[in-house]
mmCIF file of C-alpha atoms in Angstrom:
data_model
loop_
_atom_site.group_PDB
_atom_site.id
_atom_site.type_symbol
_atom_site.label_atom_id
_atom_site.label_comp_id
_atom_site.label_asym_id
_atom_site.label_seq_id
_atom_site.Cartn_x
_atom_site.Cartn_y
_atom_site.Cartn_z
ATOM 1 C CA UNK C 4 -37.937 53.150 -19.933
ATOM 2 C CA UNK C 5 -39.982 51.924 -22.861
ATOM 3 C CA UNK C 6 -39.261 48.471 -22.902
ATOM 4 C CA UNK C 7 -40.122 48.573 -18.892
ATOM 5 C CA UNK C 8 -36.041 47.772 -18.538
ATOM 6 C CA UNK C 9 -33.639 50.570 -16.205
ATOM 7 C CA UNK C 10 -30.799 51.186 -18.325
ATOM 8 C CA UNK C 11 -27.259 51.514 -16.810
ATOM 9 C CA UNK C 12 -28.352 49.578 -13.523
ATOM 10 C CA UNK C 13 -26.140 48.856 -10.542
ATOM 11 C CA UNK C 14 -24.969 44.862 -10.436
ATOM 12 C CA UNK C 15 -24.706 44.122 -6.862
ATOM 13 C CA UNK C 16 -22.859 40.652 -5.755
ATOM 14 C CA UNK C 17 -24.439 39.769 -2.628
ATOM 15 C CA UNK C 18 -20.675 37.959 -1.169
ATOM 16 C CA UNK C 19 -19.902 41.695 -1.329
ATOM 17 C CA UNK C 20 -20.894 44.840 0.720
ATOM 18 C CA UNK C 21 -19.463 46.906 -2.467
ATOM 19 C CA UNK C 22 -21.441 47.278 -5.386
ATOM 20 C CA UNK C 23 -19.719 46.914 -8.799
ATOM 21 C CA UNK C 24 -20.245 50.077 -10.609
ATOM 22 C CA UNK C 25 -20.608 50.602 -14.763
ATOM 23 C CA UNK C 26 -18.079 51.426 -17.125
ATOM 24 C CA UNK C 27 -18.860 55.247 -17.552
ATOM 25 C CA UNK C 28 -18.393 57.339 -20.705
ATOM 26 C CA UNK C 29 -16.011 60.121 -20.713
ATOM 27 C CA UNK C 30 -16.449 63.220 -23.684
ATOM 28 C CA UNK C 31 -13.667 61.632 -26.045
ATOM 29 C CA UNK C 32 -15.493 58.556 -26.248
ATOM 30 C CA UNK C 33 -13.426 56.471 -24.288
ATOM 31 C CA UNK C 34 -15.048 54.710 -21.471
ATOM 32 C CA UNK C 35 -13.875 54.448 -17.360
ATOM 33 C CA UNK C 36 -13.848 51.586 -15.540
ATOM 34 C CA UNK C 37 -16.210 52.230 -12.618
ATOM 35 C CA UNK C 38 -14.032 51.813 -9.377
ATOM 36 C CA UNK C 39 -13.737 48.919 -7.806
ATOM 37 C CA UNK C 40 -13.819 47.992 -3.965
ATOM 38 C CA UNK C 41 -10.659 48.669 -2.054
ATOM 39 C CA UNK C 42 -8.952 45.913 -0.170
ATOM 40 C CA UNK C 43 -7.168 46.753 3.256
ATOM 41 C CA UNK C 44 -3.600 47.366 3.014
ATOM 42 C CA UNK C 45 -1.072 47.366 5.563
ATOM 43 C CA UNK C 46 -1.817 50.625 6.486
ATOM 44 C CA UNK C 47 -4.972 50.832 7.363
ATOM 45 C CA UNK C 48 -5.723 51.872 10.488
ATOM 46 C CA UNK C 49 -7.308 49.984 13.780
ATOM 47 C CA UNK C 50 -6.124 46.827 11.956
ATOM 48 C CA UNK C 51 -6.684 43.760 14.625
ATOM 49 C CA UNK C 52 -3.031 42.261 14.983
ATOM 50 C CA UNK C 53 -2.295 38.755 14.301
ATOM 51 C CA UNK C 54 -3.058 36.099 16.786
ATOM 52 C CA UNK C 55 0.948 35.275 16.735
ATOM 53 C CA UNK C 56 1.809 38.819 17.793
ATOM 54 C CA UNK C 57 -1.041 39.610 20.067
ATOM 55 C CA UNK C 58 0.086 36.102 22.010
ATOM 56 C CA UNK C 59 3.511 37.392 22.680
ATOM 57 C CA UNK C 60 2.254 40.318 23.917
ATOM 58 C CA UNK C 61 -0.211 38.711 26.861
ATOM 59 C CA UNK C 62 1.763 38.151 30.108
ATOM 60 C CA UNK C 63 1.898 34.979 31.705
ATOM 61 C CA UNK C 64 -0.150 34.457 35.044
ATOM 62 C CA UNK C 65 -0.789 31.679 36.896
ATOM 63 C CA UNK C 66 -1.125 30.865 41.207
ATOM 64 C CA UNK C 67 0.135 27.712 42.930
ATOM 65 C CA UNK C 68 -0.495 26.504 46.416
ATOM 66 C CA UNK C 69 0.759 24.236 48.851
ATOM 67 C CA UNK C 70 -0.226 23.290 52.872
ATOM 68 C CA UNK C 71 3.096 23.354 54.923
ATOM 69 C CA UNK C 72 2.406 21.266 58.285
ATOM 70 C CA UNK C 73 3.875 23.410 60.318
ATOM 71 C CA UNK C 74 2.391 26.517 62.338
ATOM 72 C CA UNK C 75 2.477 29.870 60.148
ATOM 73 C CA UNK C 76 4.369 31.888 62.276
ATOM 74 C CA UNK C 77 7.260 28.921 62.219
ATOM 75 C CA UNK C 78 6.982 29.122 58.128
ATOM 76 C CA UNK C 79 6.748 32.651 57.647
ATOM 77 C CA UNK C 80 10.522 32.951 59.461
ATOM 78 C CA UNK C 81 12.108 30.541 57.954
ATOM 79 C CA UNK C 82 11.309 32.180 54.350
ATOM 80 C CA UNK C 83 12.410 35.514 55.884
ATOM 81 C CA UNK C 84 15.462 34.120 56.525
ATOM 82 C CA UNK C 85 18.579 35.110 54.174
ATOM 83 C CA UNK C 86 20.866 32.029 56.133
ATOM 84 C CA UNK C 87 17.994 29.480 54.812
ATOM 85 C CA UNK C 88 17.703 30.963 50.670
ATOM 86 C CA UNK C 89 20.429 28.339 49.494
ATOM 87 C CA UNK C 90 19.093 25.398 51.288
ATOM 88 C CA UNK C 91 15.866 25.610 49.012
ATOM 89 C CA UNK C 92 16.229 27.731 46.276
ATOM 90 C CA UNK C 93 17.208 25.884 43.778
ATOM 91 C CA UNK C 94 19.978 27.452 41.476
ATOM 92 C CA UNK C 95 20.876 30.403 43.833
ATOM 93 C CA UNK C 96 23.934 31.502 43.182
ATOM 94 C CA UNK C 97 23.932 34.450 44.980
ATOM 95 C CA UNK C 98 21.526 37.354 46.733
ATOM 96 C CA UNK C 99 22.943 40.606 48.354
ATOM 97 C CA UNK C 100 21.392 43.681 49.558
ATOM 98 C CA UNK C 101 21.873 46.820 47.000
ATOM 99 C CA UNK C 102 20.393 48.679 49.454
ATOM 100 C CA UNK C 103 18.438 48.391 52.757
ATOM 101 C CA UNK C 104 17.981 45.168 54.753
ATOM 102 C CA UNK C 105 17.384 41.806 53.633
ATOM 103 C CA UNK C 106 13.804 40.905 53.199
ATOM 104 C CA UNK C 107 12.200 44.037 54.237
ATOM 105 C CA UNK C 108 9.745 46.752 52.428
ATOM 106 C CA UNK C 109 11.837 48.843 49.393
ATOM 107 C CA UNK C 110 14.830 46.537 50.042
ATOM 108 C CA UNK C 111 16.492 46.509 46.594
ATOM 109 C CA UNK C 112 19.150 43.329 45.662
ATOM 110 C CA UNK C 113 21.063 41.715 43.528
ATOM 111 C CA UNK C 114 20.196 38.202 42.390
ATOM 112 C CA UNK C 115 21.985 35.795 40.501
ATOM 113 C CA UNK C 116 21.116 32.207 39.503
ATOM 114 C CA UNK C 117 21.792 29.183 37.541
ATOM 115 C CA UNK C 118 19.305 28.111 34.984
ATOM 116 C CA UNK C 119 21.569 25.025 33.312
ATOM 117 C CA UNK C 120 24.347 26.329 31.618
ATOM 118 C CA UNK C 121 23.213 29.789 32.312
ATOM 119 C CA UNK C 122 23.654 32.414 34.623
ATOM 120 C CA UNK C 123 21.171 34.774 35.312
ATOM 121 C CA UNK C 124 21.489 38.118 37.000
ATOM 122 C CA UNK C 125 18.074 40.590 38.180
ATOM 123 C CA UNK C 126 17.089 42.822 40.791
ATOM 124 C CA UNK C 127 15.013 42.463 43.021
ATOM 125 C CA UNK C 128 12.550 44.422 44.984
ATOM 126 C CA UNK C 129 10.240 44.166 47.915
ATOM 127 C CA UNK C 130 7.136 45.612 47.034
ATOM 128 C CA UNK C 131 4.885 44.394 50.095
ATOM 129 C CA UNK C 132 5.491 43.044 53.539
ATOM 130 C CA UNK C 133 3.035 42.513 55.949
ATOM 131 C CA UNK C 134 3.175 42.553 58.956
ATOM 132 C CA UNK C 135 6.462 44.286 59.385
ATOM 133 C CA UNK C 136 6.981 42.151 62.765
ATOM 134 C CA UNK C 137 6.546 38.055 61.851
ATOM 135 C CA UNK C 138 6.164 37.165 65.570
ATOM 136 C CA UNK C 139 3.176 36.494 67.068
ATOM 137 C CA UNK C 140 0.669 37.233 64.255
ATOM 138 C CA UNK C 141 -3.003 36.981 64.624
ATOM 139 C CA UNK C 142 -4.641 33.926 63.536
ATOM 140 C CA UNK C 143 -6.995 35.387 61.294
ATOM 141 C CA UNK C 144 -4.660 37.793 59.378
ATOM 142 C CA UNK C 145 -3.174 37.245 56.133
ATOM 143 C CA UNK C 146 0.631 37.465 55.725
ATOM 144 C CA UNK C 147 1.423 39.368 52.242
ATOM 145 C CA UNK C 148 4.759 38.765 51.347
ATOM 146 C CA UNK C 149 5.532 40.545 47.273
ATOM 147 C CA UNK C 150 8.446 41.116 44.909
ATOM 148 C CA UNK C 151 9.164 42.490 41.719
ATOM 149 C CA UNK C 152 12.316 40.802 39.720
ATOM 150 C CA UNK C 153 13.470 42.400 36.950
ATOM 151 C CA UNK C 154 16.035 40.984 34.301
ATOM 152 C CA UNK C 155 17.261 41.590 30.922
ATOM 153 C CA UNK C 156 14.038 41.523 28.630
ATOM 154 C CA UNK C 157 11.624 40.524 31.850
ATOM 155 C CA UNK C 158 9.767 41.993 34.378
ATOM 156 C CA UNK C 159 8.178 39.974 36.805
ATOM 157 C CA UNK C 160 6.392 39.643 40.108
ATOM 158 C CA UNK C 161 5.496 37.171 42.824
ATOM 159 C CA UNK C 162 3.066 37.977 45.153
ATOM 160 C CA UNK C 163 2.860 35.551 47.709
ATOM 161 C CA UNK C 164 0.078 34.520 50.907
ATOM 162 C CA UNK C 165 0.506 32.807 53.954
ATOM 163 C CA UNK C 166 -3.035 31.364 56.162
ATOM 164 C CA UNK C 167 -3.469 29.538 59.108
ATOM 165 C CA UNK C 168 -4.538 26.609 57.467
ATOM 166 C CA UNK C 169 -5.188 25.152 61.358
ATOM 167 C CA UNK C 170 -2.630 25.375 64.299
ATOM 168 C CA UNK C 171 -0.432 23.418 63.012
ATOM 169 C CA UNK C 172 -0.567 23.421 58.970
ATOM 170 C CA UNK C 173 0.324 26.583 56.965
ATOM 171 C CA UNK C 174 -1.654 27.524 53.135
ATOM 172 C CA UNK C 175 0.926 29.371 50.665
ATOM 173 C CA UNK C 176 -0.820 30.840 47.822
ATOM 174 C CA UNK C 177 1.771 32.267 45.475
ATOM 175 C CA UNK C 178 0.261 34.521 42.459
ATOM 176 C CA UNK C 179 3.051 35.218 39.702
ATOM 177 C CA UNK C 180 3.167 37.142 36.944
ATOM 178 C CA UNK C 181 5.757 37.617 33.765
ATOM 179 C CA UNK C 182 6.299 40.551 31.541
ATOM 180 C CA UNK C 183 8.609 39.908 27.883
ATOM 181 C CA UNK C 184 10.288 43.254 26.157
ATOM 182 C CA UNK C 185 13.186 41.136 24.873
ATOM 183 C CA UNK C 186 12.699 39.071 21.081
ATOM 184 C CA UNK C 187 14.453 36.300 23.056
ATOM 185 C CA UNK C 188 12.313 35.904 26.316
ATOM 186 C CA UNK C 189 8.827 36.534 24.120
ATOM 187 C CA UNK C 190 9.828 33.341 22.156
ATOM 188 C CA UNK C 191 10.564 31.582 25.369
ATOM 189 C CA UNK C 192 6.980 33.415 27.109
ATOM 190 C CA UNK C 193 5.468 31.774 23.962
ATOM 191 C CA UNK C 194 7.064 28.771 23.524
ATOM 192 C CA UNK C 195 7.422 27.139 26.787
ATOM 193 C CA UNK C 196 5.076 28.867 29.171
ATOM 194 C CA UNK C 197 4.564 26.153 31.302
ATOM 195 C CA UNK C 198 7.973 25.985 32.435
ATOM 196 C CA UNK C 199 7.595 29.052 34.718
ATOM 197 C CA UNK C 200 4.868 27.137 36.444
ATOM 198 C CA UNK C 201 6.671 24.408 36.500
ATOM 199 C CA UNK C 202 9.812 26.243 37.797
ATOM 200 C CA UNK C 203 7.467 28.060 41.012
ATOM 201 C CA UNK C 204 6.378 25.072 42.134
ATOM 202 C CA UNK C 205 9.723 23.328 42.586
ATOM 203 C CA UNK C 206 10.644 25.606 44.629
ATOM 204 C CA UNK C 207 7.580 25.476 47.048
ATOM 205 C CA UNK C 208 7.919 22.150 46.742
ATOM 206 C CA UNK C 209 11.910 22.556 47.844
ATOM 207 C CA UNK C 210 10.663 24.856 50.644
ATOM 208 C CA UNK C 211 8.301 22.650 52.096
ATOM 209 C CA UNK C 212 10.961 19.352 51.838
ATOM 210 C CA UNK C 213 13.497 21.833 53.661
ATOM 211 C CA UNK C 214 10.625 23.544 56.320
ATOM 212 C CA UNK C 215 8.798 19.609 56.923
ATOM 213 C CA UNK C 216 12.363 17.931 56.300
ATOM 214 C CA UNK C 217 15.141 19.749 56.350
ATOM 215 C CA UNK C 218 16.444 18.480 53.185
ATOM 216 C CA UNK C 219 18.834 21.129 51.236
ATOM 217 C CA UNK C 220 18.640 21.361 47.333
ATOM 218 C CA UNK C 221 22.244 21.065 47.596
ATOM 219 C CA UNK C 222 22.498 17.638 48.828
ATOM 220 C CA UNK C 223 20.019 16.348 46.525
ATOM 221 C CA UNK C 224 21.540 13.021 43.695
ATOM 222 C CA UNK C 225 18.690 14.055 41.092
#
């Protein structure tokens, strides 16, 4: 330190956390390269995963509503009703009982429908019905009416409400949710999400044309 210089200093980059260390001398002579910063590899652990990836992995949620004008209590039987399902589901094909009665809690059945030139089979279950008796239901109470679907590569569930609204006009609130194992339905999860919003809202909209109307999908020219 005679010359008031420190000899084999540290160079430190400030872009860099890592300081660059000297070449050091080994007892043959030779010199090693002081080791250089390591750069993640594919391996490393609690890696973040790619936005791509972690997108295909978020289920798709959404809730629609519509005001029925007619009393609750009218609305809330017709959708319990299996006779009604074709008039204003659009694309049903077909929807049995596997097991207990149609449209009440744990009932398990098959359901089949046409999506263009495909047909598409699940099973369904009701998760939630309430109240058990859809006759003369309080004013203030809140009908709960849920299901779980599930189909090759999908899980989902609709969970829907019914409010008085006022005597004679009925709110549904419908909350849904969709779940993607299959490579096929993640790329459609991703790619089109909007179509499953799209897709619940027809068929309120069908329901309410039928309930107001009583116009059946099946008769309809568009």
């Amino acid at each position: 330190m005679a010359d008031g210089k420190i000899a084999d200093h540290e160079e430190f980059d400030p872009s860099s956390t890592h300081p660059t260390r000297p070449d050091i001398p080994t007892a043959d002579g030779h010199r090693m390269q002081g080791s250089q910063p390591r750069s993640p590899t594919s391996s490393t652990k609690g890696r973040r995963p790619t936005p791509g990836k972690e997108r295909m992995m978020r289920p798709i949620k959404y809730t629609v509503s519509l005001e029925i004008a007619l009393p609750r209590e009218k609305v809330v039987q017709l959708l319990a009703d299996p006779a009604h399902l074709p008039k204003w589901l659009r694309g049903l094909v077909l929807h049995e009982p596997l097991s207990g009665e149609h449209g009440q809690l744990g009932t398990k059945s098959r359901v089949v429908m046409q999506m263009g030139q495909r047909k598409i089979e699940c099973t369904e279950t009701i998760t939630r019905r309430e109240p058990a008796d859809l006759r003369e239901i309080p004013r203030t109470s809140v009908v709960h009416f849920d299901r779980e679907i599930v189909g090759e590569g999908m899980w989902s569930a609709v969970r829907d409400r019914l409010t008085e609204a006022s005597p004679q006009t009925t709110l549904w609130e419908s909350e849904n949710e969709y779940r993607f194992s299959g490579l096929l339905m993640k790329l459609v999860g991703l790619l089109m999400p909007g179509a499953f919003r799209k897709q619940s809202q027809q068929h309120m909209q069908d329901f309410k044309a039928f309930a107001e109307q009583g116009k059946d999908v099946r008769e309809a020219t568009d």
